Every structure is written in structure tokens, then in C-alpha cells.
mmCIF file of C-alpha atoms in Angstrom:
data_model
loop_
_atom_site.group_PDB
_atom_site.id
_atom_site.type_symbol
_atom_site.label_atom_id
_atom_site.label_comp_id
_atom_site.label_asym_id
_atom_site.label_seq_id
_atom_site.Cartn_x
_atom_site.Cartn_y
_atom_site.Cartn_z
ATOM 1 C CA UNK H 1 -26.296 -52.157 -24.885
ATOM 2 C CA UNK H 2 -26.781 -49.866 -26.615
ATOM 3 C CA UNK H 3 -29.432 -48.426 -25.067
ATOM 4 C CA UNK H 4 -27.312 -48.680 -21.328
ATOM 5 C CA UNK H 5 -24.476 -46.652 -23.933
ATOM 6 C CA UNK H 6 -26.795 -43.304 -25.141
ATOM 7 C CA UNK H 7 -28.256 -42.904 -21.386
ATOM 8 C CA UNK H 8 -24.756 -43.365 -19.449
ATOM 9 C CA UNK H 9 -23.473 -40.874 -22.317
ATOM 10 C CA UNK H 10 -25.929 -38.158 -22.319
ATOM 11 C CA UNK H 11 -25.969 -38.589 -18.910
ATOM 12 C CA UNK H 12 -22.622 -37.412 -18.641
ATOM 13 C CA UNK H 13 -22.557 -34.737 -21.591
ATOM 14 C CA UNK H 14 -25.903 -33.624 -19.263
ATOM 15 C CA UNK H 15 -23.906 -33.706 -15.661
ATOM 16 C CA UNK H 16 -20.508 -32.395 -17.656
ATOM 17 C CA UNK H 17 -22.970 -29.349 -18.779
ATOM 18 C CA UNK H 18 -24.833 -28.416 -15.546
ATOM 19 C CA UNK H 19 -21.102 -28.725 -14.142
ATOM 20 C CA UNK H 20 -19.486 -25.941 -16.786
ATOM 21 C CA UNK H 21 -22.594 -23.799 -16.221
ATOM 22 C CA UNK H 22 -21.775 -23.519 -12.187
ATOM 23 C CA UNK H 23 -18.113 -23.314 -12.343
ATOM 24 C CA UNK H 24 -18.471 -20.095 -14.829
ATOM 25 C CA UNK H 25 -21.665 -18.989 -12.597
ATOM 26 C CA UNK H 26 -19.119 -19.315 -9.276
ATOM 27 C CA UNK H 27 -15.918 -18.214 -11.236
ATOM 28 C CA UNK H 28 -17.871 -15.146 -12.633
ATOM 29 C CA UNK H 29 -18.846 -14.456 -8.746
ATOM 30 C CA UNK H 30 -15.197 -15.088 -7.552
ATOM 31 C CA UNK H 31 -14.434 -12.687 -9.864
ATOM 32 C CA UNK H 32 -17.034 -10.163 -8.725
ATOM 33 C CA UNK H 33 -15.578 -10.527 -5.515
ATOM 34 C CA UNK H 34 -12.089 -11.073 -5.625
ATOM 35 C CA UNK H 35 -12.278 -7.228 -7.426
ATOM 36 C CA UNK H 36 -14.392 -5.793 -4.929
ATOM 37 C CA UNK H 37 -12.249 -7.281 -1.775
ATOM 38 C CA UNK H 38 -8.748 -5.533 -4.459
ATOM 39 C CA UNK H 39 -10.687 -2.432 -4.621
ATOM 40 C CA UNK H 40 -11.369 -1.828 -0.788
ATOM 41 C CA UNK H 41 -7.685 -3.259 -0.207
ATOM 42 C CA UNK H 42 -6.087 -0.820 -2.278
ATOM 43 C CA UNK H 43 -7.989 2.037 -0.993
ATOM 44 C CA UNK H 44 -6.875 1.086 2.570
ATOM 45 C CA UNK H 45 -3.766 0.586 1.372
ATOM 46 C CA UNK H 46 -4.100 4.044 -0.381
ATOM 47 C CA UNK H 47 -4.676 5.960 3.053
ATOM 48 C CA UNK H 48 -1.998 3.863 5.112
ATOM 49 C CA UNK H 49 0.493 5.008 2.539
ATOM 50 C CA UNK H 50 -0.625 8.831 3.082
ATOM 51 C CA UNK H 51 -0.711 8.251 6.658
ATOM 52 C CA UNK H 52 2.746 7.309 6.690
ATOM 53 C CA UNK H 53 4.438 9.998 3.854
ATOM 54 C CA UNK H 54 2.481 12.749 5.894
ATOM 55 C CA UNK H 55 4.109 10.988 8.881
ATOM 56 C CA UNK H 56 7.448 10.757 7.637
ATOM 57 C CA UNK H 57 6.507 14.515 6.600
ATOM 58 C CA UNK H 58 5.832 15.940 10.051
ATOM 59 C CA UNK H 59 8.855 13.953 11.758
ATOM 60 C CA UNK H 60 11.196 15.274 8.745
ATOM 61 C CA UNK H 61 10.071 18.627 9.346
ATOM 62 C CA UNK H 62 10.204 18.106 12.800
ATOM 63 C CA UNK H 63 13.748 16.954 12.615
ATOM 64 C CA UNK H 64 14.721 19.611 10.206
ATOM 65 C CA UNK H 65 13.684 22.314 12.241
ATOM 66 C CA UNK H 66 15.728 21.062 15.585
ATOM 67 C CA UNK H 67 18.452 20.568 13.058
ATOM 68 C CA UNK H 68 18.212 24.457 11.978
ATOM 69 C CA UNK H 69 17.716 25.552 15.329
ATOM 70 C CA UNK H 70 20.940 23.516 16.971
ATOM 71 C CA UNK H 71 22.975 24.630 14.270
ATOM 72 C CA UNK H 72 21.776 27.948 14.276
ATOM 73 C CA UNK H 73 22.743 28.508 18.132
ATOM 74 C CA UNK H 74 26.075 26.513 17.616
ATOM 75 C CA UNK H 75 26.709 28.722 14.520
ATOM 76 C CA UNK H 76 25.924 31.993 16.993
ATOM 77 C CA UNK H 77 28.283 30.830 19.820
ATOM 78 C CA UNK H 78 30.591 30.327 16.977
ATOM 79 C CA UNK H 79 30.647 33.503 15.809
ATOM 80 C CA UNK H 80 30.499 35.051 19.217
ATOM 81 C CA UNK H 81 33.164 33.309 19.326
ATOM 82 C CA UNK H 82 34.978 34.286 16.648
ATOM 83 C CA UNK H 83 34.737 37.997 17.662
ATOM 84 C CA UNK H 84 35.501 37.810 21.321
ATOM 85 C CA UNK H 85 38.436 36.510 20.105
ATOM 86 C CA UNK H 86 38.845 39.451 17.007
ATOM 87 C CA UNK H 87 38.689 41.857 19.582
ATOM 88 C CA UNK H 88 40.582 40.572 22.154
ATOM 89 C CA UNK H 89 43.416 40.042 19.507
ATOM 90 C CA UNK H 90 43.383 44.104 18.554
#
């Protein structure tokens, strides 16, 4: 019976060794794939961020331009009204 136990032990340890080598190999491949995926996502994400920042700058600039033109029209209208009321007083 000692011979059967030795053979089983050797087969078990050989199986563990093969499984360890297989898992180490596939782990390194999965790490490479994960890093590649993460890099591609980071590049896409940074382009997405740049797009939305540019879009936000465009919209905010347009909004500020409309706001400035509105206030310049309003302020010139107020100045004209103040001048007319001043002239009517004097």
C-alpha cells in the first residue's frame, strides 16, 4: 500500500504544480488584458472629459455673451431713460 500512496502523492503534487503554472500564466495574461482595457478606457474617458469641458466652455461663453448683450442693452436703455428724465427736469 505504500507504493499506491506514493504514486497518489506524486500525481497530486504534479497536478498542483501544473495548476500553479497554468494559473500563473493565465493570471499574467489577464493582468495584461486588464491593463490594456484600463488604458483604452482612460484615453476614451480623457477625450470624453475634454469634449464636455470644451462643450461647457462653448455654452458658458455663449451664455455670457448673451447675458452681456442683454445687460448692455438694458444699461444703455436705463442710461437713455435717466438722460431723458434729467433733461425733462431741467
